[in-house]
PDB file of C-alpha atoms in Angstrom:
ATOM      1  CA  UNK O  36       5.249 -18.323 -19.538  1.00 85.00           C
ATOM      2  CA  UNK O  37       8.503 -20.209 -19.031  1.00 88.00           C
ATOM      3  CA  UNK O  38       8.041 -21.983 -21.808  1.00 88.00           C
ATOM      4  CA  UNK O  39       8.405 -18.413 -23.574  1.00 88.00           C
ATOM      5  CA  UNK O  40      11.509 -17.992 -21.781  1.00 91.00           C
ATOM      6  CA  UNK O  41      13.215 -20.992 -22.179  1.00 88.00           C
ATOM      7  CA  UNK O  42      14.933 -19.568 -25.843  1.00 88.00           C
ATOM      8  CA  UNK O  43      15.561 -15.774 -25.337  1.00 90.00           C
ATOM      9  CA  UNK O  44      15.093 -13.447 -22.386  1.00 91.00           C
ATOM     10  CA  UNK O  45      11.942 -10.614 -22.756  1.00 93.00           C
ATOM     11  CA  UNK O  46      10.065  -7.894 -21.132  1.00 92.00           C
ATOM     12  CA  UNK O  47       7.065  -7.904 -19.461  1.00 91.00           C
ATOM     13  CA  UNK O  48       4.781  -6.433 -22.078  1.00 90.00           C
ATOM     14  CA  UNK O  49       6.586  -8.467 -24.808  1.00 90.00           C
ATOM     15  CA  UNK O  50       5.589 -11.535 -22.711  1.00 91.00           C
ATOM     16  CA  UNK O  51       1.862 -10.589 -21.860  1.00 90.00           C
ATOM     17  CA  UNK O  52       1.008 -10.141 -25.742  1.00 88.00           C
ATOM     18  CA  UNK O  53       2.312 -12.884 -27.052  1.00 89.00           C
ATOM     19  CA  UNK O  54       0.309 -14.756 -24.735  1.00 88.00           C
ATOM     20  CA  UNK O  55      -2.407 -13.135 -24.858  1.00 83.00           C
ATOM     21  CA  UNK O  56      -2.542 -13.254 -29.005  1.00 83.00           C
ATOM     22  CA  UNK O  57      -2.376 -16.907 -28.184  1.00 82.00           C
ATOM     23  CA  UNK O  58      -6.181 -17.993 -28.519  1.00 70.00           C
ATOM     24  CA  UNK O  59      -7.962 -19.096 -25.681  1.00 70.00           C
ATOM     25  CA  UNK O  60      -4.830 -19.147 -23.343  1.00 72.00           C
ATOM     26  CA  UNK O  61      -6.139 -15.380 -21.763  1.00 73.00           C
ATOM     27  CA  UNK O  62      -8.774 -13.709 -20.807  1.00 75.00           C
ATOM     28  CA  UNK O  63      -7.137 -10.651 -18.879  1.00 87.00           C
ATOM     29  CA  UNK O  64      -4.225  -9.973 -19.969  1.00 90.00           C
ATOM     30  CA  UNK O  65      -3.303  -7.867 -16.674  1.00 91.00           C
ATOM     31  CA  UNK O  66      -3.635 -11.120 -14.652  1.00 90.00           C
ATOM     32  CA  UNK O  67      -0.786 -12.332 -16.174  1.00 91.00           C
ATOM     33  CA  UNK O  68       1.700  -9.740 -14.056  1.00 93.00           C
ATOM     34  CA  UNK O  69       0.585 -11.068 -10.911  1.00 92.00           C
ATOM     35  CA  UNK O  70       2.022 -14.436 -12.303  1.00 90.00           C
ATOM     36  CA  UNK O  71       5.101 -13.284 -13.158  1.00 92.00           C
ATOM     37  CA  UNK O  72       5.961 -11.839  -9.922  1.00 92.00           C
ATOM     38  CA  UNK O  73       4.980 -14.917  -8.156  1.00 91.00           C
ATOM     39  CA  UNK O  74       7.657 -16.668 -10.544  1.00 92.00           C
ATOM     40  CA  UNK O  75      10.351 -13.764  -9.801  1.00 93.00           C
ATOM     41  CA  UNK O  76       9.924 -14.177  -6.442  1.00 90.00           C
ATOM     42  CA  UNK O  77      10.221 -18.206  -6.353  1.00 90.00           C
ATOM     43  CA  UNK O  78      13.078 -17.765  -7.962  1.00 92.00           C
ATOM     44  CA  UNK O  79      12.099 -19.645 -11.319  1.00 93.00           C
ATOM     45  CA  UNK O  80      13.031 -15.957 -13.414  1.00 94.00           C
ATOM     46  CA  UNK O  81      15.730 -13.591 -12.636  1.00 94.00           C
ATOM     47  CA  UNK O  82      15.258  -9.423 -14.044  1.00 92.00           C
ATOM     48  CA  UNK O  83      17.512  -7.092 -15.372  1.00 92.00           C
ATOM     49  CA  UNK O  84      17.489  -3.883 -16.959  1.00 92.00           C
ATOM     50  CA  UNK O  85      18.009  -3.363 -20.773  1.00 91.00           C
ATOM     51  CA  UNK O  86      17.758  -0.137 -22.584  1.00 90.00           C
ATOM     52  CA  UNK O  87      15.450   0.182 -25.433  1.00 85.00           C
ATOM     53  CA  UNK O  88      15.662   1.768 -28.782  1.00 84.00           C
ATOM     54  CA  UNK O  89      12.209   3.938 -28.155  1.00 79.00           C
ATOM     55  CA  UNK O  90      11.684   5.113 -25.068  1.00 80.00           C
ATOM     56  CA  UNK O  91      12.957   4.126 -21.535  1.00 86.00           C
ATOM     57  CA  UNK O  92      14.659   1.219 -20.400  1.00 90.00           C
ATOM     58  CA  UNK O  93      12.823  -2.359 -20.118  1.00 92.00           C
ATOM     59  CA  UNK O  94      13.479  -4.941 -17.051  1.00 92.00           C
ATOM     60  CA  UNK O  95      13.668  -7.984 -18.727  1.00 93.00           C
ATOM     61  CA  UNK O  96      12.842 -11.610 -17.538  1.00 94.00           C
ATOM     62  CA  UNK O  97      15.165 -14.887 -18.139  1.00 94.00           C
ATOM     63  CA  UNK O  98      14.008 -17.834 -17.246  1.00 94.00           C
ATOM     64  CA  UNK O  99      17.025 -19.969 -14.117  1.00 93.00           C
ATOM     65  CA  UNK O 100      17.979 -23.592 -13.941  1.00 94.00           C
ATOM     66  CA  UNK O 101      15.519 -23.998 -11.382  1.00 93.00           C
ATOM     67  CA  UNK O 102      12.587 -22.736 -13.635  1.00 93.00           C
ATOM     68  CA  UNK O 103      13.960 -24.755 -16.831  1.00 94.00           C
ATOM     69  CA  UNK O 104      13.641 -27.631 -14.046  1.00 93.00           C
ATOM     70  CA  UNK O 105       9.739 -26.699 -13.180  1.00 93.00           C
ATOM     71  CA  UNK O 106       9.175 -25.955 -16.969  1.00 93.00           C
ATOM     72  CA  UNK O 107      10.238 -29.805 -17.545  1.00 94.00           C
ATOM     73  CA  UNK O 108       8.131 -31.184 -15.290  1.00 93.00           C
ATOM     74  CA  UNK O 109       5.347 -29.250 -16.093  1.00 93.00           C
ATOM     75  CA  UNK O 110       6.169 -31.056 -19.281  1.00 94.00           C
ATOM     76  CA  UNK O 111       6.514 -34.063 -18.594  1.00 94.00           C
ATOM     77  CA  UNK O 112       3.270 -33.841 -16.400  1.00 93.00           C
ATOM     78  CA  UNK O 113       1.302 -32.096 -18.989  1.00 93.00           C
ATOM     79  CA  UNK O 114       2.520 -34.965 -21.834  1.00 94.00           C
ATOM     80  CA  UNK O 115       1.124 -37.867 -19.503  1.00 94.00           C
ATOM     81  CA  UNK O 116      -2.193 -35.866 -19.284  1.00 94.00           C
ATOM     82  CA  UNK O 117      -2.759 -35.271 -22.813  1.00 94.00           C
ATOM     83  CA  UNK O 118      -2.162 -38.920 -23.440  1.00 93.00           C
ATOM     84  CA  UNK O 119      -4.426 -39.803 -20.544  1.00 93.00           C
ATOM     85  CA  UNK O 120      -7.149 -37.876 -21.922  1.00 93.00           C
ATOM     86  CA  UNK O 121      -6.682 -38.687 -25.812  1.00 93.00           C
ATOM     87  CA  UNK O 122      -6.736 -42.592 -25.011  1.00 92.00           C
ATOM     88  CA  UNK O 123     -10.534 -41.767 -22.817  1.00 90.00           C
ATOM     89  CA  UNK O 124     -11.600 -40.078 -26.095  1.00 91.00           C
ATOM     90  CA  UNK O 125     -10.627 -43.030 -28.720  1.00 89.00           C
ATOM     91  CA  UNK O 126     -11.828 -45.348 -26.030  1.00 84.00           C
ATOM     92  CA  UNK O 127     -15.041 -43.061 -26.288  1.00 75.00           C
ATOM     93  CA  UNK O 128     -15.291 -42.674 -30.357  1.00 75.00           C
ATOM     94  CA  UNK O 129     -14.501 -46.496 -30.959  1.00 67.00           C
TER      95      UNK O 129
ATOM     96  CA  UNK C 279      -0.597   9.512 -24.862  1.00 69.00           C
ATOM     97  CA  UNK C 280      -3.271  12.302 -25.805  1.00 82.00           C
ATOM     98  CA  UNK C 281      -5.778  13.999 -23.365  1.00 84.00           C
ATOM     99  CA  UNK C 282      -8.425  11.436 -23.669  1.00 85.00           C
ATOM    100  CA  UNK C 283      -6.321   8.157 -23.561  1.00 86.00           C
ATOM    101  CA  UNK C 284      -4.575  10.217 -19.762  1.00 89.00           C
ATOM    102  CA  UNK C 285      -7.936  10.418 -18.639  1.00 92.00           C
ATOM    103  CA  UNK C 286      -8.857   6.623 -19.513  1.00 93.00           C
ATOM    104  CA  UNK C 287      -5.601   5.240 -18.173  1.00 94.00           C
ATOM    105  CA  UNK C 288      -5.605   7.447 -15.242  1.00 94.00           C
ATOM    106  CA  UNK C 289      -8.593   6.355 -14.103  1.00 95.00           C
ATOM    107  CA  UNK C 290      -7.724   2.678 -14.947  1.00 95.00           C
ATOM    108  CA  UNK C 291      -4.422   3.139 -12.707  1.00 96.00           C
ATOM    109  CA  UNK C 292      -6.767   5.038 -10.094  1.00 95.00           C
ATOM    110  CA  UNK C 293      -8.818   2.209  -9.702  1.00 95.00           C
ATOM    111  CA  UNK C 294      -6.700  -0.792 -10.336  1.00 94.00           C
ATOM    112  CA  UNK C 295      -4.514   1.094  -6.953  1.00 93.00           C
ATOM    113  CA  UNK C 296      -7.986   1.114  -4.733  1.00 91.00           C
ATOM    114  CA  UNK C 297      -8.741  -2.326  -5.353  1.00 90.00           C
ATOM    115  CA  UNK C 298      -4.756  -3.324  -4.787  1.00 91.00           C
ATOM    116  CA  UNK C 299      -5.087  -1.637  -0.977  1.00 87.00           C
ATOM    117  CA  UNK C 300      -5.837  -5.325   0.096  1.00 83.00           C
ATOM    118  CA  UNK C 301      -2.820  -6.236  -0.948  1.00 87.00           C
ATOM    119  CA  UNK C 302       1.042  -5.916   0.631  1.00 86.00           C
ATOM    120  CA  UNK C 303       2.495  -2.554   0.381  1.00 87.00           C
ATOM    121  CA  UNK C 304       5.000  -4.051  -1.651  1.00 89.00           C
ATOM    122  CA  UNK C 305       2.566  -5.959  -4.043  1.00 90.00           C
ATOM    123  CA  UNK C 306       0.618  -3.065  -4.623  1.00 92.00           C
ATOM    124  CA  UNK C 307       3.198  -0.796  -5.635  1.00 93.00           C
ATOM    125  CA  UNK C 308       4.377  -3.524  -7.670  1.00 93.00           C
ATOM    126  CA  UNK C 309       1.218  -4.290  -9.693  1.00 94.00           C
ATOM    127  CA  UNK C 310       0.703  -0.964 -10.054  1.00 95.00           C
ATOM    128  CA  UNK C 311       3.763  -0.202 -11.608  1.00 94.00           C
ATOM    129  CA  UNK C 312       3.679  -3.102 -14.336  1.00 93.00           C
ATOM    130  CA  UNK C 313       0.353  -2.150 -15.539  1.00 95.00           C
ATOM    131  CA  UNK C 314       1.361   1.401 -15.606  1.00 95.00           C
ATOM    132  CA  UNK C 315       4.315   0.255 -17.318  1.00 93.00           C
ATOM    133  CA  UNK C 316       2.053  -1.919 -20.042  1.00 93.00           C
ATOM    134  CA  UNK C 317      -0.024   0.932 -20.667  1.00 94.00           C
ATOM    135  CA  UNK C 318       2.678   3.274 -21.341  1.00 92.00           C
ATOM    136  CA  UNK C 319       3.826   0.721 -23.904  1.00 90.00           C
ATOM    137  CA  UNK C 320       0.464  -0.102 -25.124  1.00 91.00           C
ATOM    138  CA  UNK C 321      -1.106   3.036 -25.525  1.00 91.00           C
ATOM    139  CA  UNK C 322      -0.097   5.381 -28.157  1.00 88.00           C
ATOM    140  CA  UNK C 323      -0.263   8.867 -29.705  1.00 86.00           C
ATOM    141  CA  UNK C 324      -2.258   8.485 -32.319  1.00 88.00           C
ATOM    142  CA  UNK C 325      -4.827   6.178 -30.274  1.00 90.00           C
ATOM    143  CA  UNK C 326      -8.258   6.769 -30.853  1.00 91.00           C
ATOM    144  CA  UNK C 327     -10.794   6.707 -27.485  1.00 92.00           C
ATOM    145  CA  UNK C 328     -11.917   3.030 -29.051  1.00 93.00           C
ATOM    146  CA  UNK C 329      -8.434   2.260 -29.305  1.00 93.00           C
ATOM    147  CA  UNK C 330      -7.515   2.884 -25.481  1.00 93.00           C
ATOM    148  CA  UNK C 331     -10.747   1.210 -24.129  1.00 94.00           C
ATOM    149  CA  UNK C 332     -10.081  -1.972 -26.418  1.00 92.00           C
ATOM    150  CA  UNK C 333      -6.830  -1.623 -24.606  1.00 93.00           C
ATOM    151  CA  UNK C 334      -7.637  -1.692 -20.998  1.00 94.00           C
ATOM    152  CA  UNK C 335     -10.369  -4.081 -21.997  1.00 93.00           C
ATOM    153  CA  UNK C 336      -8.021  -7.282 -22.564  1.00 92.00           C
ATOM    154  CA  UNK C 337      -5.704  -5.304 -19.680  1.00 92.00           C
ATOM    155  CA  UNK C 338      -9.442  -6.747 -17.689  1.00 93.00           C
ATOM    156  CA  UNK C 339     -11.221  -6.177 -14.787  1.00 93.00           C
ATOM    157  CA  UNK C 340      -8.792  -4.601 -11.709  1.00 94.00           C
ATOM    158  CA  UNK C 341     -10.532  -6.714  -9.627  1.00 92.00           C
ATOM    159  CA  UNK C 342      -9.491  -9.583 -11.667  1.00 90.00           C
ATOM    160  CA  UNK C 343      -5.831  -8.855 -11.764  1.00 92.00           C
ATOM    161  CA  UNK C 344      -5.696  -7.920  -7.705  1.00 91.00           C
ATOM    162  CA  UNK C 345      -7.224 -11.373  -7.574  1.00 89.00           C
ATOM    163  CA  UNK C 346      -5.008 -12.843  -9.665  1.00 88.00           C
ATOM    164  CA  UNK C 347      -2.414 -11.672  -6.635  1.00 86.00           C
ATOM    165  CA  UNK C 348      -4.262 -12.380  -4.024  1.00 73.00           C
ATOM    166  CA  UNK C 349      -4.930 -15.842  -3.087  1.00 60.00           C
ATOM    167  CA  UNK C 350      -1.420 -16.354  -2.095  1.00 50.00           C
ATOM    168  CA  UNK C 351      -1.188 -14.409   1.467  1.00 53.00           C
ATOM    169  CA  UNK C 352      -3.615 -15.241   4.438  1.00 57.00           C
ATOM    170  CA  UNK C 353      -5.660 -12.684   5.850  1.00 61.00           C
ATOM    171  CA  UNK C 354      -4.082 -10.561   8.341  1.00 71.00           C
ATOM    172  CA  UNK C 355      -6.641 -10.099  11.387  1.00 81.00           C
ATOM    173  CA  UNK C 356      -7.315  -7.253  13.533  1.00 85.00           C
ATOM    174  CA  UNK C 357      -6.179  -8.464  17.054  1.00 86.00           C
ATOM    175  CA  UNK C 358      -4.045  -7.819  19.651  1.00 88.00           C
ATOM    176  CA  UNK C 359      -1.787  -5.798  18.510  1.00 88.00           C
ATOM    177  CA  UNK C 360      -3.730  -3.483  17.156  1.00 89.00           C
ATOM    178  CA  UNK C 361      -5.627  -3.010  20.741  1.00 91.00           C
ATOM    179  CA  UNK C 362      -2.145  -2.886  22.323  1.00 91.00           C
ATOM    180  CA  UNK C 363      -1.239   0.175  19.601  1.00 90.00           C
ATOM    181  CA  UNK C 364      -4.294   2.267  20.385  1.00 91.00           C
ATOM    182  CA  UNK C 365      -3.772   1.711  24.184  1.00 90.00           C
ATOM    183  CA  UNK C 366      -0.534   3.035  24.759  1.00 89.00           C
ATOM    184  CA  UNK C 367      -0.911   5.364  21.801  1.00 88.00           C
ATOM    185  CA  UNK C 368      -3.767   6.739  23.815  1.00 87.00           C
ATOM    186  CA  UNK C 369      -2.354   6.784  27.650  1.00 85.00           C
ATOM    187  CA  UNK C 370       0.582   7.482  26.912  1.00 83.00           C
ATOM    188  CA  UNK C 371       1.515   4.904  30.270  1.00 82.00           C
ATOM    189  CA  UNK C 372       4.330   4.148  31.158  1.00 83.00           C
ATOM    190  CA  UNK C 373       5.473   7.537  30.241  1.00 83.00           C
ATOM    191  CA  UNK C 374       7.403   7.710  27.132  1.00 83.00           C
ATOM    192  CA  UNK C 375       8.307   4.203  26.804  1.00 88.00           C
ATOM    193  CA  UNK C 376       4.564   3.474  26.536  1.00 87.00           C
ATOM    194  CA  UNK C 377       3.817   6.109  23.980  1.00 88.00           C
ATOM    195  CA  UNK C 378       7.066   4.381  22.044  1.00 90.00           C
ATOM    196  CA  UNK C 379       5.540   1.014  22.370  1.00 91.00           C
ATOM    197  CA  UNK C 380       2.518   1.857  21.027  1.00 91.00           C
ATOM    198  CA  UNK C 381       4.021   3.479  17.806  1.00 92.00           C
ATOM    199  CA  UNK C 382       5.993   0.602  16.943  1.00 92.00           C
ATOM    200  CA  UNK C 383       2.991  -1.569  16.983  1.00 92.00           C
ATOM    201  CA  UNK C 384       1.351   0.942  14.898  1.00 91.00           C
ATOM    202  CA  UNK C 385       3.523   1.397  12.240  1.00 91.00           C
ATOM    203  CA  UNK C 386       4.169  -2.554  12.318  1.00 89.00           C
ATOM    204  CA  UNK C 387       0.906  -3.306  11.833  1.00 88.00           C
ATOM    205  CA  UNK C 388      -0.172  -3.914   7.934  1.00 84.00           C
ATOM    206  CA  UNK C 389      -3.975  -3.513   8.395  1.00 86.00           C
ATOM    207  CA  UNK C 390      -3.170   0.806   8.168  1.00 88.00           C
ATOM    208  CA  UNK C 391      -1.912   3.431   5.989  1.00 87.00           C
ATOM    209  CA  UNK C 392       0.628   5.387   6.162  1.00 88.00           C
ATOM    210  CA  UNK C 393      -1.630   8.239   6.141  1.00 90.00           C
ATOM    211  CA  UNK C 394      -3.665   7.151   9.245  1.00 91.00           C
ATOM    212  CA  UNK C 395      -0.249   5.752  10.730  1.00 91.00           C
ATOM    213  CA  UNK C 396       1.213   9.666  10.885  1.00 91.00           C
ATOM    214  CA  UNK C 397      -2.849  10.508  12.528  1.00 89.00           C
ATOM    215  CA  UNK C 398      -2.174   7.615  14.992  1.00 88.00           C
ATOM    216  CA  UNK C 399       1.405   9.227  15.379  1.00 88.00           C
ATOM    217  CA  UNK C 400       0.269  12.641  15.799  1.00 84.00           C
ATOM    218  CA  UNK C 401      -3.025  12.671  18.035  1.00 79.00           C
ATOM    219  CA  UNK C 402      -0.989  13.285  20.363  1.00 78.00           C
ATOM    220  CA  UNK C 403       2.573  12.477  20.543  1.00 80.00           C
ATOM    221  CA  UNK C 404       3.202  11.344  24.012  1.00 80.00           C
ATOM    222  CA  UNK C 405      -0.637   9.910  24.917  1.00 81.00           C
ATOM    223  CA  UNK C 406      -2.473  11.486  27.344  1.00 81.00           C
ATOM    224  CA  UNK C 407       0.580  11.690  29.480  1.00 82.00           C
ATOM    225  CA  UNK C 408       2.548  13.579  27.457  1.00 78.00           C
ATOM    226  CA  UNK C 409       0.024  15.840  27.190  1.00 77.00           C
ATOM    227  CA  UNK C 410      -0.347  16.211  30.628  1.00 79.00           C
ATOM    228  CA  UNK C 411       3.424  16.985  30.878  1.00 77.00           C
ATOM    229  CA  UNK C 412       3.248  19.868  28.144  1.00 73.00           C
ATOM    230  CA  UNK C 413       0.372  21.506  29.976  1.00 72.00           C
ATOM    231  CA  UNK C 414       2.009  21.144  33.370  1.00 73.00           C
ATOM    232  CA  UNK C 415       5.191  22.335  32.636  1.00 67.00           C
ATOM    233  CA  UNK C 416       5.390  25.571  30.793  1.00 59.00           C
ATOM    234  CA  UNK C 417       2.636  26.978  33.254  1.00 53.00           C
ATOM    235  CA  UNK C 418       4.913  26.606  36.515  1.00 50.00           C
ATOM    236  CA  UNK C 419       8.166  27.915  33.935  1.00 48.00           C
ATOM    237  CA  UNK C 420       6.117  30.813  33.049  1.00 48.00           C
ATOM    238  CA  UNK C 421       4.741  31.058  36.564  1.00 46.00           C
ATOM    239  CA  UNK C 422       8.615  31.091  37.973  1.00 45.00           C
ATOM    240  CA  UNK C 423       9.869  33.847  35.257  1.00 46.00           C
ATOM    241  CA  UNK C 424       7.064  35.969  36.328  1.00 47.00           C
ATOM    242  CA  UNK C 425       7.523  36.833  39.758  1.00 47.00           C
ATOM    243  CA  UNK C 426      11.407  37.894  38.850  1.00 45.00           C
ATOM    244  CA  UNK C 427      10.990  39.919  35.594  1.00 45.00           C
ATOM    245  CA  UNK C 428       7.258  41.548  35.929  1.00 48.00           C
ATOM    246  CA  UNK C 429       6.653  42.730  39.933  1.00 49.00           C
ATOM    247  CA  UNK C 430       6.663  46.109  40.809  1.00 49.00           C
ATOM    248  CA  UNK C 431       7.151  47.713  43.876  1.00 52.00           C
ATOM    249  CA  UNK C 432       4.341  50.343  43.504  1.00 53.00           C
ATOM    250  CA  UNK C 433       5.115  54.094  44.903  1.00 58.00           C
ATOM    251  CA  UNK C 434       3.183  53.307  47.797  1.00 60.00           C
ATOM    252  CA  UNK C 435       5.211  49.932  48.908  1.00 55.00           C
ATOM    253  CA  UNK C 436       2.115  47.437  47.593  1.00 54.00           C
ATOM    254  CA  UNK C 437       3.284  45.251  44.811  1.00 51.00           C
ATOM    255  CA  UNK C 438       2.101  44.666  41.346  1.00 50.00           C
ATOM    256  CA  UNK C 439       1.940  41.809  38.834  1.00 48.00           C
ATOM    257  CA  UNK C 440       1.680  42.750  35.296  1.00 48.00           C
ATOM    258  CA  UNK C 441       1.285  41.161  32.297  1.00 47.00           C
ATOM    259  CA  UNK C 442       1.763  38.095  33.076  1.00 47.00           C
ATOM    260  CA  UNK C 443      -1.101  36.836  35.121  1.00 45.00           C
ATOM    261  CA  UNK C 444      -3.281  35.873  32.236  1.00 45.00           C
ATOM    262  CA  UNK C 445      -0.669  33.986  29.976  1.00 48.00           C
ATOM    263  CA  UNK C 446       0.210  31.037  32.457  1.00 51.00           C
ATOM    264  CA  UNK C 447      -3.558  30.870  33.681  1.00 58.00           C
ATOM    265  CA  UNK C 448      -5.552  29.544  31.260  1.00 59.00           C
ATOM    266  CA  UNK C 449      -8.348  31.527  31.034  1.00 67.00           C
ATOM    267  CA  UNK C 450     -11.798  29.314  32.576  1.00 69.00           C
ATOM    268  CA  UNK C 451     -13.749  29.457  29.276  1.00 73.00           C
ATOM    269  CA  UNK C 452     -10.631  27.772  27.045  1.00 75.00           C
ATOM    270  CA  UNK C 453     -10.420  24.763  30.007  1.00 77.00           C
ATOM    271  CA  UNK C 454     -13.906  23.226  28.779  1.00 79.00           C
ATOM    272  CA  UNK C 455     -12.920  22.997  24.873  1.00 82.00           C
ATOM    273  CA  UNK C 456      -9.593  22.516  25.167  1.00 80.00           C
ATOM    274  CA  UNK C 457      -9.630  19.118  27.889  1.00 81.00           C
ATOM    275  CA  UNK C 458     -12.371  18.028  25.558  1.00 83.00           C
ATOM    276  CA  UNK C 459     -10.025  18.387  22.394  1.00 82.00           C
ATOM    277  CA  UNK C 460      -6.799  16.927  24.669  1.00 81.00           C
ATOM    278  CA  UNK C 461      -8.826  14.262  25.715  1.00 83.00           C
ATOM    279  CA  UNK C 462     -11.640  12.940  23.523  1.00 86.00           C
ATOM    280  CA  UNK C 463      -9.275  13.514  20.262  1.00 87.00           C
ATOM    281  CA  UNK C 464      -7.438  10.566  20.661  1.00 88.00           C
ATOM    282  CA  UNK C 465     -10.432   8.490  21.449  1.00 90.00           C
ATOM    283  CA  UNK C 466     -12.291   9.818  18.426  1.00 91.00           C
ATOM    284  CA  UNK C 467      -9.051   8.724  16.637  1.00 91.00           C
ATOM    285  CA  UNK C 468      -8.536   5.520  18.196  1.00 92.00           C
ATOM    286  CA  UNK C 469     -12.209   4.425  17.484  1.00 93.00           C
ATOM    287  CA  UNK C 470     -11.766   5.774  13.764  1.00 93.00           C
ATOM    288  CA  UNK C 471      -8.488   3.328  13.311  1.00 92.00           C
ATOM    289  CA  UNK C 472      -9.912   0.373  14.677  1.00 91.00           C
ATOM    290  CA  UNK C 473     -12.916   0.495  12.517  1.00 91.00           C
ATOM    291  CA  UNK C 474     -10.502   0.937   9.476  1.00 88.00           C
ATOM    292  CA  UNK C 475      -8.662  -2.039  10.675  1.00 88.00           C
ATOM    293  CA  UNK C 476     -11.212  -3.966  11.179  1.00 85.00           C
ATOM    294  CA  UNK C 477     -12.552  -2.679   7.819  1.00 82.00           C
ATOM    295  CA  UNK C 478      -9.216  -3.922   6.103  1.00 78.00           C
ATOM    296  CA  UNK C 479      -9.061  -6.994   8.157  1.00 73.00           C
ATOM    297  CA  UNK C 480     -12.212  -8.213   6.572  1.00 62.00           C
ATOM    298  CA  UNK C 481     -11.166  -7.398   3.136  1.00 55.00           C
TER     299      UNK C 481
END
């Protein structure tokens, strides 16, 4: 989610499909607004309000230093995992 | 949104709000609002009934998305200060200031509605006590205001009370009824909270 952030701010809905178009990432796509708030509130996304072409206006999310910080370790942590697991399954196939 | 889809969603939002009660005031309203928001963005004019359902479908379960909140606050217990609440609500002891204490503890606590808060609030302002004062005092006011505006001095020198004997005496068959309703109210009230906070405390 702050990795969808990290170029451009959006709005909530905007944010919630694209995910959940991703495949496999979602099941419920509603669960995802629970997350979001938890992110608002920890300070890792600020809101404001836009108006919209159609229809009334949209708070949109932006991701703060602090979440470009978490989004980088998350990184950083998810990079040494993938490698961790991709060097068990050569080890495996060989 | 056409007839159908404001049925679907409403009942979706209807829902989705029931299952949020466990939640923080604030959370609830909160969730509530986004999805409401996503539907109103999702759903369209032109939306057939399959449409809508497919929809709230990858929306999921409200049980799943309250979840999805949940996990993050510990469970707030029934305990003390909801027995303090109903006790002073109730007696109404120390006058006033226990009647106050009691509300504040009431409307602090999470584990009821605001609803049931205004029922605490109301059955009966003041506790017992303040009860007792209303009853009390408008009977010897009345009582005082009689003798000076309603006795006669009859022809014959004997004197006469009219009209007023019956409306500071309350007549013997409202007593029965009416300590029953004064009294047992506010226990049938207080019982009827603390089973919904317990019930809410569990959740």
């Amino acid at each position: 989610m702050l990795a969808l952030l990290a170029d451009e701010e959006r709005y909530a809905f905007d944010i919630v499909r694209t995910l959940g178009q991703v495949d496999g990432m979602v099941t419920a796509e509603g669960t995802l607004y629970p997350l979001l708030s938890r992110l608002h509130k920890d300070g890792r996304v600020t809101t404001r309000w836009r108006d919209s072409d159609s229809g009334p206006p949209r708070k949109y999310y932006a991701i703060t230093a602090e979440g470009r910080s978490a989004l980088a370790d998350f990184v950083s942590e998810w990079t040494r995992f993938r490698q961790a697991v991709e060097s068990l399954l050569a080890k495996g196939s060989a | 949104m056409n007839a159908t889809a404001h049925r679907l969603v409403d009942s979706y939002l209807g829902a989705l709000d029931e299952v949020a009660r466990s939640l923080p005031r604030r959370e609830r309203d909160e969730l509530v609002e986004q999805i409401r928001t996503h539907l109103a963005e999702a759903v369209t004019e032109d939306m057939s009934e399959a449409d809508v359902r497919n929809v709230l479908d990858a929306l999921g379960d409200p049980h799943d998305i309250v979840a999805a909140a949940g996990p993050v606050r510990a469970p707030v217990r029934r305990g003390a200060r909801e027995v303090f609440a109903l006790l002073f609500l109730v007696s109404g002891i120390p006058p006033i200031l226990g009647w106050l204490a009691g509300l504040g503890l009431l409307i602090s606590s999470p584990l009821w509605t605001t609803r049931q808060k205004w029922l605490g609030a109301f059955v009966w302002p003041g506790g017992w006590f303040g009860l007792f004062i209303l009853v009390a005092t408008p009977a010897t006011v009345t009582a005082g205001s009689c003798t000076s505006s309603n006795t006669f001095l009859e022809p014959n020198g004997s004197t006469v009370i009219t009209g007023c004997a019956s409306s500071h005496t309350i007549t013997p068959w409202l007593w029965a009824p009416g300590v029953i309703l004064a009294v047992g109210l506010p226990i049938v009230v207080a019982i009827y909270l603390w089973r919904v906070a317990g019930r809410r405390s569990a959740a």
